[in-house]
Tab-separated table of C-alpha atoms (C1' of nucleotides) in Angstrom:
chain	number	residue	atom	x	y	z
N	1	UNK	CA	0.000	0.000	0.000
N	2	UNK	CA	1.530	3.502	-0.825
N	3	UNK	CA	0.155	5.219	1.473
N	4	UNK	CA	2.343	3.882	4.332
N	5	UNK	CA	5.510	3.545	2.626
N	6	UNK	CA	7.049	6.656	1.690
N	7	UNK	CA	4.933	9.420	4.222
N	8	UNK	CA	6.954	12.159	2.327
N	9	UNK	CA	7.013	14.354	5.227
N	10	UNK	CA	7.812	11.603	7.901
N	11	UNK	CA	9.989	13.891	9.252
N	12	UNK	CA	7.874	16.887	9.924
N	13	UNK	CA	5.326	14.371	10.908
N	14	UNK	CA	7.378	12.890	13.381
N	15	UNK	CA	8.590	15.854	14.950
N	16	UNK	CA	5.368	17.311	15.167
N	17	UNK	CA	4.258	14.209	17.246
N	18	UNK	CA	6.700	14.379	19.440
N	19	UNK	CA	5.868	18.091	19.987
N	20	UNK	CA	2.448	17.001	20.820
N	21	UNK	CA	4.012	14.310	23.097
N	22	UNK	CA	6.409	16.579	25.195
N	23	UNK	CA	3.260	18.837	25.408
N	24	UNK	CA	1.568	16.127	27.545
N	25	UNK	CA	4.061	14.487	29.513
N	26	UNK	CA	7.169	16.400	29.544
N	27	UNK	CA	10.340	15.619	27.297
N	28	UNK	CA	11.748	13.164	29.797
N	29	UNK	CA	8.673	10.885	29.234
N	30	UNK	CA	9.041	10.775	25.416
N	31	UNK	CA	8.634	7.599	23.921
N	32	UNK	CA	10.223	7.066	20.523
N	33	UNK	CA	7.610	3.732	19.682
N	34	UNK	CA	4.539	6.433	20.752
N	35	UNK	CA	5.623	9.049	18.547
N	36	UNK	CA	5.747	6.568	15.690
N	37	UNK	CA	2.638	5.633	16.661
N	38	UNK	CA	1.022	8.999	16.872
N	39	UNK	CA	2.227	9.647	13.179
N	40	UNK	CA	0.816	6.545	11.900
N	41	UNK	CA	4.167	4.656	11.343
N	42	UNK	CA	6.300	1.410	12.247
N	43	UNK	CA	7.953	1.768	15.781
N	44	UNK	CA	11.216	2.000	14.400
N	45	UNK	CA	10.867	4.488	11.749
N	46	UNK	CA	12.173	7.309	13.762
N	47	UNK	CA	15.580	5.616	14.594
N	48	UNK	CA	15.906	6.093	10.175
N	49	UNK	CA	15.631	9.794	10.606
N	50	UNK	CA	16.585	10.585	13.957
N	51	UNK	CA	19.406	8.228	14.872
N	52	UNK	CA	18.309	8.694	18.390
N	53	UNK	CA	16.041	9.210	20.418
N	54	UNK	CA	17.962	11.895	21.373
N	55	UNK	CA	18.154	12.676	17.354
N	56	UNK	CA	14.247	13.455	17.599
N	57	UNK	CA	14.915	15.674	20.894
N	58	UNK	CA	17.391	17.653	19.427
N	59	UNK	CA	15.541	17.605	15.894
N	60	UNK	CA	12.586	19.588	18.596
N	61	UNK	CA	15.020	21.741	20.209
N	62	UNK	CA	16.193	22.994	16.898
N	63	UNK	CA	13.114	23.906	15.806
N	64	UNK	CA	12.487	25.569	18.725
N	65	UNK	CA	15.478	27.749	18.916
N	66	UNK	CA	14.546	28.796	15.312
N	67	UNK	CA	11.170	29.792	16.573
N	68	UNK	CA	12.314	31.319	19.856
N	69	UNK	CA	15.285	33.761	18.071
N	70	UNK	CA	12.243	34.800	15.416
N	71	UNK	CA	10.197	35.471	18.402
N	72	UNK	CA	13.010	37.413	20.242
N	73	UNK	CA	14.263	39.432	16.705
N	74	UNK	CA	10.873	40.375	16.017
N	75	UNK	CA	10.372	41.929	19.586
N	76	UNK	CA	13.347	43.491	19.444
N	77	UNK	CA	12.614	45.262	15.866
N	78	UNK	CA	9.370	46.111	16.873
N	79	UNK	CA	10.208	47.454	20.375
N	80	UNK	CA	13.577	48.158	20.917
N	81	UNK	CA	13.249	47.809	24.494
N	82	UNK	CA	14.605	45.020	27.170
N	83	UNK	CA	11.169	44.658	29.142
N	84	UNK	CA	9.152	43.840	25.590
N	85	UNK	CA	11.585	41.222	24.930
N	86	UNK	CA	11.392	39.963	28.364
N	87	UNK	CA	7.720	39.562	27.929
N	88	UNK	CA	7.811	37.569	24.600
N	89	UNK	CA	10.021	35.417	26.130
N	90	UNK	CA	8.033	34.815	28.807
N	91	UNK	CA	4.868	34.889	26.402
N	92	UNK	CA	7.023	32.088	24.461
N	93	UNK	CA	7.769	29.236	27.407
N	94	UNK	CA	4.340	29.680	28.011
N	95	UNK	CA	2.611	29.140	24.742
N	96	UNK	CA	5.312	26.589	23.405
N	97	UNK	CA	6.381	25.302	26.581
N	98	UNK	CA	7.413	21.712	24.941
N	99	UNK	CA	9.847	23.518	22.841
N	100	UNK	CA	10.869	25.764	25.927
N	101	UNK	CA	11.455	22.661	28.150
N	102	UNK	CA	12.960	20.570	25.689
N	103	UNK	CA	15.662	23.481	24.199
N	104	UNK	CA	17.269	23.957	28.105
N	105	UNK	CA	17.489	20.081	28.950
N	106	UNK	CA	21.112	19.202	27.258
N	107	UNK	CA	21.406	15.670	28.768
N	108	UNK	CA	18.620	14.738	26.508
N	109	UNK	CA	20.307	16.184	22.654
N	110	UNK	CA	23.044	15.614	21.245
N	111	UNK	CA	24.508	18.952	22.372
N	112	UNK	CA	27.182	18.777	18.945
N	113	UNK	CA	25.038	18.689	16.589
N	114	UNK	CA	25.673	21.521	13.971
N	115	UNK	CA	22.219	22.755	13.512
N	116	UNK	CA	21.571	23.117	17.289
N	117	UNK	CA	24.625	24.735	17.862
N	118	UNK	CA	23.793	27.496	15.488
N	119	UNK	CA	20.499	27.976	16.769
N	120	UNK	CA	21.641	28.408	20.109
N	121	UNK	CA	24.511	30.390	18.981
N	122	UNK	CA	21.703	33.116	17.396
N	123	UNK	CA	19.404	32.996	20.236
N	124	UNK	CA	22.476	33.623	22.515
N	125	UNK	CA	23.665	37.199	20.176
N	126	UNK	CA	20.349	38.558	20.840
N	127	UNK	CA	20.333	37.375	24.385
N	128	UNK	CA	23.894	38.479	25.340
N	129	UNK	CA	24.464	41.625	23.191
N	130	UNK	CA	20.789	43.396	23.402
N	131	UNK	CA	20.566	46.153	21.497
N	132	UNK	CA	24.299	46.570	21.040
N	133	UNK	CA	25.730	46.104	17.962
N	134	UNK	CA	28.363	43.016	18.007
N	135	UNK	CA	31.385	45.237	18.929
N	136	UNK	CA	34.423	43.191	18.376
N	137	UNK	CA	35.687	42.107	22.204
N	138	UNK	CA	32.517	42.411	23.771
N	139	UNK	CA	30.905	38.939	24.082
N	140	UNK	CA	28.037	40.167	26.864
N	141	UNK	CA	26.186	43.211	27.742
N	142	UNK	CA	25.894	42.764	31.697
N	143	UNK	CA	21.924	44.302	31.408
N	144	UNK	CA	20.989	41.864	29.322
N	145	UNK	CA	22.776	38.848	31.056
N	146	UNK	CA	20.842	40.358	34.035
N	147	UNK	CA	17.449	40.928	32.267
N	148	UNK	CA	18.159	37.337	30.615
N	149	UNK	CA	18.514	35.541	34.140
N	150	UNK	CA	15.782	36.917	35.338
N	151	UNK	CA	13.569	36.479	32.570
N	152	UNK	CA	14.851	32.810	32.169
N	153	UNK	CA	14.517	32.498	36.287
N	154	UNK	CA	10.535	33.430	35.890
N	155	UNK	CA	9.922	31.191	33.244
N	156	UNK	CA	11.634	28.370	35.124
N	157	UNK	CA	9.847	28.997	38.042
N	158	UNK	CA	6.609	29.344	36.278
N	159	UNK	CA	6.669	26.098	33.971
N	160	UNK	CA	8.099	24.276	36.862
N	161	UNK	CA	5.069	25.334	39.172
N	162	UNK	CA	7.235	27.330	41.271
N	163	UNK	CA	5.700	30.318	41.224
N	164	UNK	CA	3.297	32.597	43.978
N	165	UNK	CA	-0.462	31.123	42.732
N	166	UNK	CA	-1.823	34.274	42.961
N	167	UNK	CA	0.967	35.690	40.480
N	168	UNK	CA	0.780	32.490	38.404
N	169	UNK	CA	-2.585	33.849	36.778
N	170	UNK	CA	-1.073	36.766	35.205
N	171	UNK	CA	2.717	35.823	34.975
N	172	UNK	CA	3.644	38.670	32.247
N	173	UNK	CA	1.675	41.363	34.427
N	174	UNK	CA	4.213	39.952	37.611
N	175	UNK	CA	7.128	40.183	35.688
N	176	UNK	CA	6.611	43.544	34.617
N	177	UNK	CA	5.975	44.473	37.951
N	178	UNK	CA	9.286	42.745	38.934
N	179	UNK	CA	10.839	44.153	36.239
N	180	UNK	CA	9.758	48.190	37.112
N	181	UNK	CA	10.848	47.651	40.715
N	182	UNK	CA	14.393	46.251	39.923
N	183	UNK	CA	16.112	49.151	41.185
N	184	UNK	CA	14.910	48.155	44.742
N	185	UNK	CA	16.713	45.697	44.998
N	186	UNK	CA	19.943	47.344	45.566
N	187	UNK	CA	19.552	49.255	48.256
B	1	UNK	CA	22.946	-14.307	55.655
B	2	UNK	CA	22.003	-11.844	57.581
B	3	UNK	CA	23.691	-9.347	56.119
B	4	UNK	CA	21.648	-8.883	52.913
B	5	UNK	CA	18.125	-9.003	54.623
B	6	UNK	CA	17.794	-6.280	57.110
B	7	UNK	CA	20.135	-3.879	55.531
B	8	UNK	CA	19.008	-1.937	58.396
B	9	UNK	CA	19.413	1.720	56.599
B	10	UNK	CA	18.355	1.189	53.013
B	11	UNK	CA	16.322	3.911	52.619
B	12	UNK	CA	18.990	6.541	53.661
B	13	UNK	CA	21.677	4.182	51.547
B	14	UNK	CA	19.054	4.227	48.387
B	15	UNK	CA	18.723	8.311	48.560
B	16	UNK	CA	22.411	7.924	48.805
B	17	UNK	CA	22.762	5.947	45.509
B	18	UNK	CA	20.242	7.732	43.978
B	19	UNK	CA	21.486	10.983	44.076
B	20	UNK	CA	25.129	9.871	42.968
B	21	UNK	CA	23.696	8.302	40.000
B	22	UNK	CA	21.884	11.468	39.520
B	23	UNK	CA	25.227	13.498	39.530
B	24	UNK	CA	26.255	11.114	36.959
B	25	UNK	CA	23.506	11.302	34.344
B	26	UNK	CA	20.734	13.660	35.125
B	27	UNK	CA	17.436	12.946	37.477
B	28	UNK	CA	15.735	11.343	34.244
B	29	UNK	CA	18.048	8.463	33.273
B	30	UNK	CA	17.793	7.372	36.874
B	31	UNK	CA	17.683	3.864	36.971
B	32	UNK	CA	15.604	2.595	40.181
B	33	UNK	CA	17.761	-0.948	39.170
B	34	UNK	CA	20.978	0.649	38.795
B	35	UNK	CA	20.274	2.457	42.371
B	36	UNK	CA	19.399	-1.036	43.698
B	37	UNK	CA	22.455	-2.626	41.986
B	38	UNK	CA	24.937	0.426	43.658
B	39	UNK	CA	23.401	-0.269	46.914
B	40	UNK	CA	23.808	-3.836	46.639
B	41	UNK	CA	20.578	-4.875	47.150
B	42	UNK	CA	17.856	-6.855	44.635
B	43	UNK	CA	16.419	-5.023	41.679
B	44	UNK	CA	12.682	-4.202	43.402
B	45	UNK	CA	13.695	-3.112	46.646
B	46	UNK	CA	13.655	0.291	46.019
B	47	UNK	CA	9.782	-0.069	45.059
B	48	UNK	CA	9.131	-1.227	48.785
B	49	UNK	CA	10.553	1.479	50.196
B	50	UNK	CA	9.472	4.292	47.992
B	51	UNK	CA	6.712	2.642	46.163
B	52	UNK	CA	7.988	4.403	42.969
B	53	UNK	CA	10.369	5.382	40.692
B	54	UNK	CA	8.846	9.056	40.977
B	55	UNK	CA	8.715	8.064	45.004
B	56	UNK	CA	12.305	7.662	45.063
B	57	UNK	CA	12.980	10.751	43.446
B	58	UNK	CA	10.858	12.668	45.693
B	59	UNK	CA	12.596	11.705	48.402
B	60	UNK	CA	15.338	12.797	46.490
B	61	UNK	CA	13.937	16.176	46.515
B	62	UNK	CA	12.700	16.490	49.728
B	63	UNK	CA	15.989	15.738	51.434
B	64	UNK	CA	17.473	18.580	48.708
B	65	UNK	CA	14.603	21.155	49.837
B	66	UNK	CA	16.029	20.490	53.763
B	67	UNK	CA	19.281	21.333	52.739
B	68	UNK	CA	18.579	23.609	50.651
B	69	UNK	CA	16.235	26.225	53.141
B	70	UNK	CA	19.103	25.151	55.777
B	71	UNK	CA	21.699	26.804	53.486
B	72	UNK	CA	19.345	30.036	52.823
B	73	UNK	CA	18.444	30.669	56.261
B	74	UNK	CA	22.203	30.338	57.801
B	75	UNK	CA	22.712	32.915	55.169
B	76	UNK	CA	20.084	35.180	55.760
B	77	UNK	CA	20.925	35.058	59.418
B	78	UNK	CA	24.709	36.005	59.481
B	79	UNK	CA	23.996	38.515	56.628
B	80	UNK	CA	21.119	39.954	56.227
B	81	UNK	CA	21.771	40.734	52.754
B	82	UNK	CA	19.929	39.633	49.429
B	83	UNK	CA	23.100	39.295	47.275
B	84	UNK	CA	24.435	36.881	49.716
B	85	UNK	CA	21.654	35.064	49.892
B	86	UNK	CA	21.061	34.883	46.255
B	87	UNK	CA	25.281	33.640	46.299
B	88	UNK	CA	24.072	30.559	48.687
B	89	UNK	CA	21.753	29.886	45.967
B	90	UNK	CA	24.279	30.066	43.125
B	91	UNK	CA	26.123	27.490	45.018
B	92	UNK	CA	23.670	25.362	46.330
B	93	UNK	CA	23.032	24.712	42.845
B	94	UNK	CA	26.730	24.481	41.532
B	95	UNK	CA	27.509	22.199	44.425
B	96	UNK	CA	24.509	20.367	44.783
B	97	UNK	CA	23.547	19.746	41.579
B	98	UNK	CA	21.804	16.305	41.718
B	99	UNK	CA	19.363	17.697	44.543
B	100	UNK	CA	18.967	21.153	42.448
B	101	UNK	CA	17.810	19.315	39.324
B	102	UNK	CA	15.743	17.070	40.833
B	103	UNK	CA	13.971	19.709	43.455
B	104	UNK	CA	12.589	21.843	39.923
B	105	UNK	CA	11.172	18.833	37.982
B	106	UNK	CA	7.855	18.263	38.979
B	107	UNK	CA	7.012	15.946	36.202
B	108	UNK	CA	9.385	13.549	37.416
B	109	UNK	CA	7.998	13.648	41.550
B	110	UNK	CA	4.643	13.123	43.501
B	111	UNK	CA	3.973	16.775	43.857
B	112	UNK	CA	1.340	15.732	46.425
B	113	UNK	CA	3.646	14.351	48.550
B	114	UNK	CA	3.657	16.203	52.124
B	115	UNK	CA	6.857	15.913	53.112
B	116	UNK	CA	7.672	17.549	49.742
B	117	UNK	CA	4.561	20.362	49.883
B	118	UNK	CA	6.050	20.935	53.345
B	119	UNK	CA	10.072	21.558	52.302
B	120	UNK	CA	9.437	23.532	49.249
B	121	UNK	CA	7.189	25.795	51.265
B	122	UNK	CA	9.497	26.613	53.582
B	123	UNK	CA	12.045	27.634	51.246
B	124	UNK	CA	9.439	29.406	49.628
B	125	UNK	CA	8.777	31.694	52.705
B	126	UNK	CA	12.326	32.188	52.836
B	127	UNK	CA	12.691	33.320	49.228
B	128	UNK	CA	8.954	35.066	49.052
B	129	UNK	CA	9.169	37.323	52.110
B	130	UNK	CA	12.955	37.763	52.188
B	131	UNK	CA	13.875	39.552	55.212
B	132	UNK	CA	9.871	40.411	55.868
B	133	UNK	CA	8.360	39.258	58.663
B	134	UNK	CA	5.646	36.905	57.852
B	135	UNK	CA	3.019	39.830	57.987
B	136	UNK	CA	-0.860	38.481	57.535
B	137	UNK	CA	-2.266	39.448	53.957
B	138	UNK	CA	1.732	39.738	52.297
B	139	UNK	CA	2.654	36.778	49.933
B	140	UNK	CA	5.590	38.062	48.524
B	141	UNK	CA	7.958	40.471	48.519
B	142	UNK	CA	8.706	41.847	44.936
B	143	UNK	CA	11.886	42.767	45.533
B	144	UNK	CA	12.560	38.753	46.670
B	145	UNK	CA	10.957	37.564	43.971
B	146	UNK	CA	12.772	39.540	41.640
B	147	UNK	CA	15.987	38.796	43.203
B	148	UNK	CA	14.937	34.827	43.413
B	149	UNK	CA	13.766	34.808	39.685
B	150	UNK	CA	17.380	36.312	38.967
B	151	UNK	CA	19.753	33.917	40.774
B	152	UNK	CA	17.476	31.070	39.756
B	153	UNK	CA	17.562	32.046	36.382
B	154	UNK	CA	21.296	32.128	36.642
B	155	UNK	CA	21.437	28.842	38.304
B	156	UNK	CA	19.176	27.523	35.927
B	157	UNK	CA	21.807	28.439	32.943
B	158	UNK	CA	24.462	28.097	33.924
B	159	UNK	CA	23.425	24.320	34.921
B	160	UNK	CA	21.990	23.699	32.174
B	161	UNK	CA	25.352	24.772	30.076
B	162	UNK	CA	23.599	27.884	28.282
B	163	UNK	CA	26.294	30.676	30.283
B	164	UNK	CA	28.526	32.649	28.675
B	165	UNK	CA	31.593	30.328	28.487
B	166	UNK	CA	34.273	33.191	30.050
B	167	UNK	CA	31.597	33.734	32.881
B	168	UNK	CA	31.005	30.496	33.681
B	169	UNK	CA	34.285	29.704	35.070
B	170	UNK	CA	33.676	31.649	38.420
B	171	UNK	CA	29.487	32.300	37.971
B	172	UNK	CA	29.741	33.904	41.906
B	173	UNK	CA	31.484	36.442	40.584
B	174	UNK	CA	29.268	36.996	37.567
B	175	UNK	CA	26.551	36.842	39.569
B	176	UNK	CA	27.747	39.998	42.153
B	177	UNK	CA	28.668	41.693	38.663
B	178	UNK	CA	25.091	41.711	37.410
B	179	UNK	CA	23.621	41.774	40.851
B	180	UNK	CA	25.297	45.368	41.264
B	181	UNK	CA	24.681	46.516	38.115
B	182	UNK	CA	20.896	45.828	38.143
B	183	UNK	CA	19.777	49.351	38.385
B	184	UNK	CA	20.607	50.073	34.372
B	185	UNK	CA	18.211	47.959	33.058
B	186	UNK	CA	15.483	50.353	34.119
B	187	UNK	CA	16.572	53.088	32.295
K	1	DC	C1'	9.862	0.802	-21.578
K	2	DG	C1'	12.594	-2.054	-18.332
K	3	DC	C1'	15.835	-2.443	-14.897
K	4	DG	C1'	18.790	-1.698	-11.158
K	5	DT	C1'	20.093	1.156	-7.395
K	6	DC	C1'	19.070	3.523	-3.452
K	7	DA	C1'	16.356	5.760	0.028
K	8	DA	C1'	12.358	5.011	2.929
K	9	DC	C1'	10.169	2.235	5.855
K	10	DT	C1'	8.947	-2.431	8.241
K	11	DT	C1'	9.739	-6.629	10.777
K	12	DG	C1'	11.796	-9.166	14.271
K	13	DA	C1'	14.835	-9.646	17.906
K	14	DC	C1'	17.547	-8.322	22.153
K	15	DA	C1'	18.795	-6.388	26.553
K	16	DG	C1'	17.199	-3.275	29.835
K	17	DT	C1'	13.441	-0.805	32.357
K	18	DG	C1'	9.387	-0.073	36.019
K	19	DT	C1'	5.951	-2.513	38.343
K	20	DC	C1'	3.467	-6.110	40.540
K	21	DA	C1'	2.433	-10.628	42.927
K	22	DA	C1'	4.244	-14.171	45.557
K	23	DG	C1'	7.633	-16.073	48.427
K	24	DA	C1'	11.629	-16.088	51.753
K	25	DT	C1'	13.948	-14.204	55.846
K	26	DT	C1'	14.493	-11.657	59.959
K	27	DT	C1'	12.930	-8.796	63.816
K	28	DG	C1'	10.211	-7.751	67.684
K	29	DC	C1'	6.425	-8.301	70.707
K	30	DG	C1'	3.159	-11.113	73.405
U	1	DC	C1'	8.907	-19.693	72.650
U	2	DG	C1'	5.932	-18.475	68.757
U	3	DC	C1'	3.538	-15.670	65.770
U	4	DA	C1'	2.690	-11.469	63.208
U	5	DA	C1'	4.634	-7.827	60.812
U	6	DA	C1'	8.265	-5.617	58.456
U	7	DT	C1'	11.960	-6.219	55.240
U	8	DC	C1'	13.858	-7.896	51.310
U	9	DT	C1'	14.086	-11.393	47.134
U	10	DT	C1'	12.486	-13.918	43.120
U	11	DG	C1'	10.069	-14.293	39.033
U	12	DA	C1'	7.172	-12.546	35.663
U	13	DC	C1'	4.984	-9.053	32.504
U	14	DA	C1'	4.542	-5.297	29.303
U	15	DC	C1'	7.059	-1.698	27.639
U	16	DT	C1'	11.210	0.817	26.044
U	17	DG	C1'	15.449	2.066	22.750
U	18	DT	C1'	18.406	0.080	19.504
U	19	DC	C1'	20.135	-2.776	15.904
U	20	DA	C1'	20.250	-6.112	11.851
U	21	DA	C1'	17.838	-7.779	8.101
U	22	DG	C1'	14.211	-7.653	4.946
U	23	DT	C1'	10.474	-5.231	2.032
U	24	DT	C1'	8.571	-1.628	-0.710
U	25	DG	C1'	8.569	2.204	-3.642
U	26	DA	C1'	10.737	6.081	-6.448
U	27	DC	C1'	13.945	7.630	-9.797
U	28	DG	C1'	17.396	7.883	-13.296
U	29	DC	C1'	19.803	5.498	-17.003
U	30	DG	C1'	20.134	2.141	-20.805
DNA sequence: CGCGTCAACTTGACAGTGTCAAGATTTGCG
DNA sequence: CGCAAATCTTGACACTGTCAAGTTGACGCG
C-alpha cells in the first residue's frame, strides 16, 4: 500500500508528534515507539531519521530555537526595548512550553550537533548583546545577562510550578511588575 | 545471611545511591535498578521502600529542599543581605547539583507528597518574604521575587550549560557583577 | 519501456526498564 | 517460645530504545 511507505514528510510528521508528546508528559517521558505511533508509522521508523532518540529531541530543540530567536528578533525590531523582549520570552515558554522545556534540557540532545549549535549560537547574540551592535571584544552586555537571568529564572519557576499562585494567573503582568521595581533591589 | 536481609538503613543508603547516579547522568536516566544494583541490594527493593520510581525521586527532593532552606536561612541570618543570599543559591546549585535538578522537575515527583509540599514551602517563605516578617495578607515580597527569579535564572543556565563560556568559570562572581549593576536595566 | 540502485520504511529480535504478585527471611512483641 | 509484621528477594509481565535484516517504492539510465 503507498500510502504507508514513503509518508513524504515523515519527518515533519514525526517531529510534530513528538511536539504534541512533550506537550503532555514532559520531554523526559518521550517515547520514541509512541511518537511513531502517533504519526501513523512502524515503531522504528524514527531511529531512520533521527538516529536517536535523542536525534528526535534535538531535531525539537532545533526547531524551537529557530522559533524562539524569530520570536526574540521580532520583539526586538518592533520594540527596541529590554522589558518587551522579556515579555515575549516569557509569552514564548508559556505558549510553546514543549519547545521551551525541551531546548534547556542538554542531557537529553546531542549537544554537537551543527544545527543546534547554530540555533543556540543566534538565540544567545540577541540574548547576550541586546541592542548593542556586536562590537568586536565584547561577548556580553551585563543588562541583558541580568534581564536574561531573570527572565529565564521566571519562566523556570513558572513552567516548573514554582511560582506565587496568585501571580501564576497573570505571569507577564508579575514580571513587569518585577521588572519596574528592579532598582529596589539594591539598596 | 544476615547481612543482605535487614540492611538496616536502606532507605537513607538508596537516597544515597540515587542521588550519585543522579550526579552522573541527570534525574531522568535514573535507573531505580541501577540504584538497587549500587546499593547492593535486589532489583525491586527500592519499590518497597518508595513505592515508585517518581517516590524515590521525591525523596530525592525532599531531602534537597532540607538542605537547601538550611543553606538560605544560615545565610540570611549572618547577613542579612539579598546578594548573599542569592550567592548561597548560586552554590547550592553548583555544588549540589543532583538535589537542584531534581527539586525543579515536577514531572518527574509526587507533587502531592507532604513531606515535599512541606520543604518547598518553607524555602518558599524564605525566598517570598525575604527579610519580611511573615506579615498576615503579604505573599511576597517583589523585591525577593525579583531577586529569586534572577539567581534562579542564573542557576538555571548556567546548569543547564547555556552561560557565557568566560563567565562560567567563576558564575559567583558573575553573579555579584550583574547583581550590582541591576539598576541600568530600568533606564 | 525495463531495470537496477538507493532511500524510505517495516519486521523481528535483544537487553534493559518499572511494576506487581508471591515467596523467603528476619525482627520484635506477646 | 511463637507468631505477626516488616523487610527484602524472586520471578514474571509489558514496555522501552536500539540494531540487523528484509520489504517496498521512487527515480534515473540504458
Amino acid at each position: 500500500m503507498s500510502s504507508t511507505y514513503h509518508h513524504g514528510d515523515l519527518r515533519r510528521a514525526l517531529i510534530d508528534a513528538a511536539v504534541e508528546a512533550i506537550a503532555e508528559t514532559g520531554p523526559s517521558a518521550l517515547s520514541l515507539r509512541a511518537a511513531a505511533k502517533r504519526a501513523g508509522v512502524s515503531h522504528s521508523a524514527p531511529a531512520h531519521h533521527f538516529g536517536d532518540k535523542a536525534g528526535l529531541l534535538t531535531a525539537v530543540a532545533v526547531q524551537g530555537y529557530e522559533r524562539f530567536a524569530d520570536t526574540l528578533e521580532r520583539s526586538w525590531r518592533r520594540t527596541g526595548d529590554f522589558i518587551e523582549v522579556g515579555a515575549a520570552y516569557l509569552r514564548f515558554a508559556i505558549d510553546h512550553r514543549a519547545y521551551f522545556e525541551t531546548m534547556f534540557r542538554p542531557e537529553l540532545l546531542h549537544e554537537e550537533d551543527p544545527d543546534l549549535v547554530r540555533g543556540r549560537e543566534r538565540a544567545r547574540r540577541i540574548l547576550y548583546l541586546g541592542s548593542a551592535p556586536a562590537e568586536e571584544g565584547v561577548l556580553y552586555d551585563r543588562r541583558a545577562l541580568a534581564a536574561w537571568s531573570l527572565v529565564h529564572g521566571l519562566s523556570s519557576l513558572l513552567v516548573s510550578g514554582n511560582f506565587p499562585p496568585e501571580l501564576a494567573a497573570d505571569p507577564e503582568a508579575a514580571f513587569r511588575a518585577v521588572a519596574a521595581g528592579l532598582g529596589e533591589l539594591r539598596g
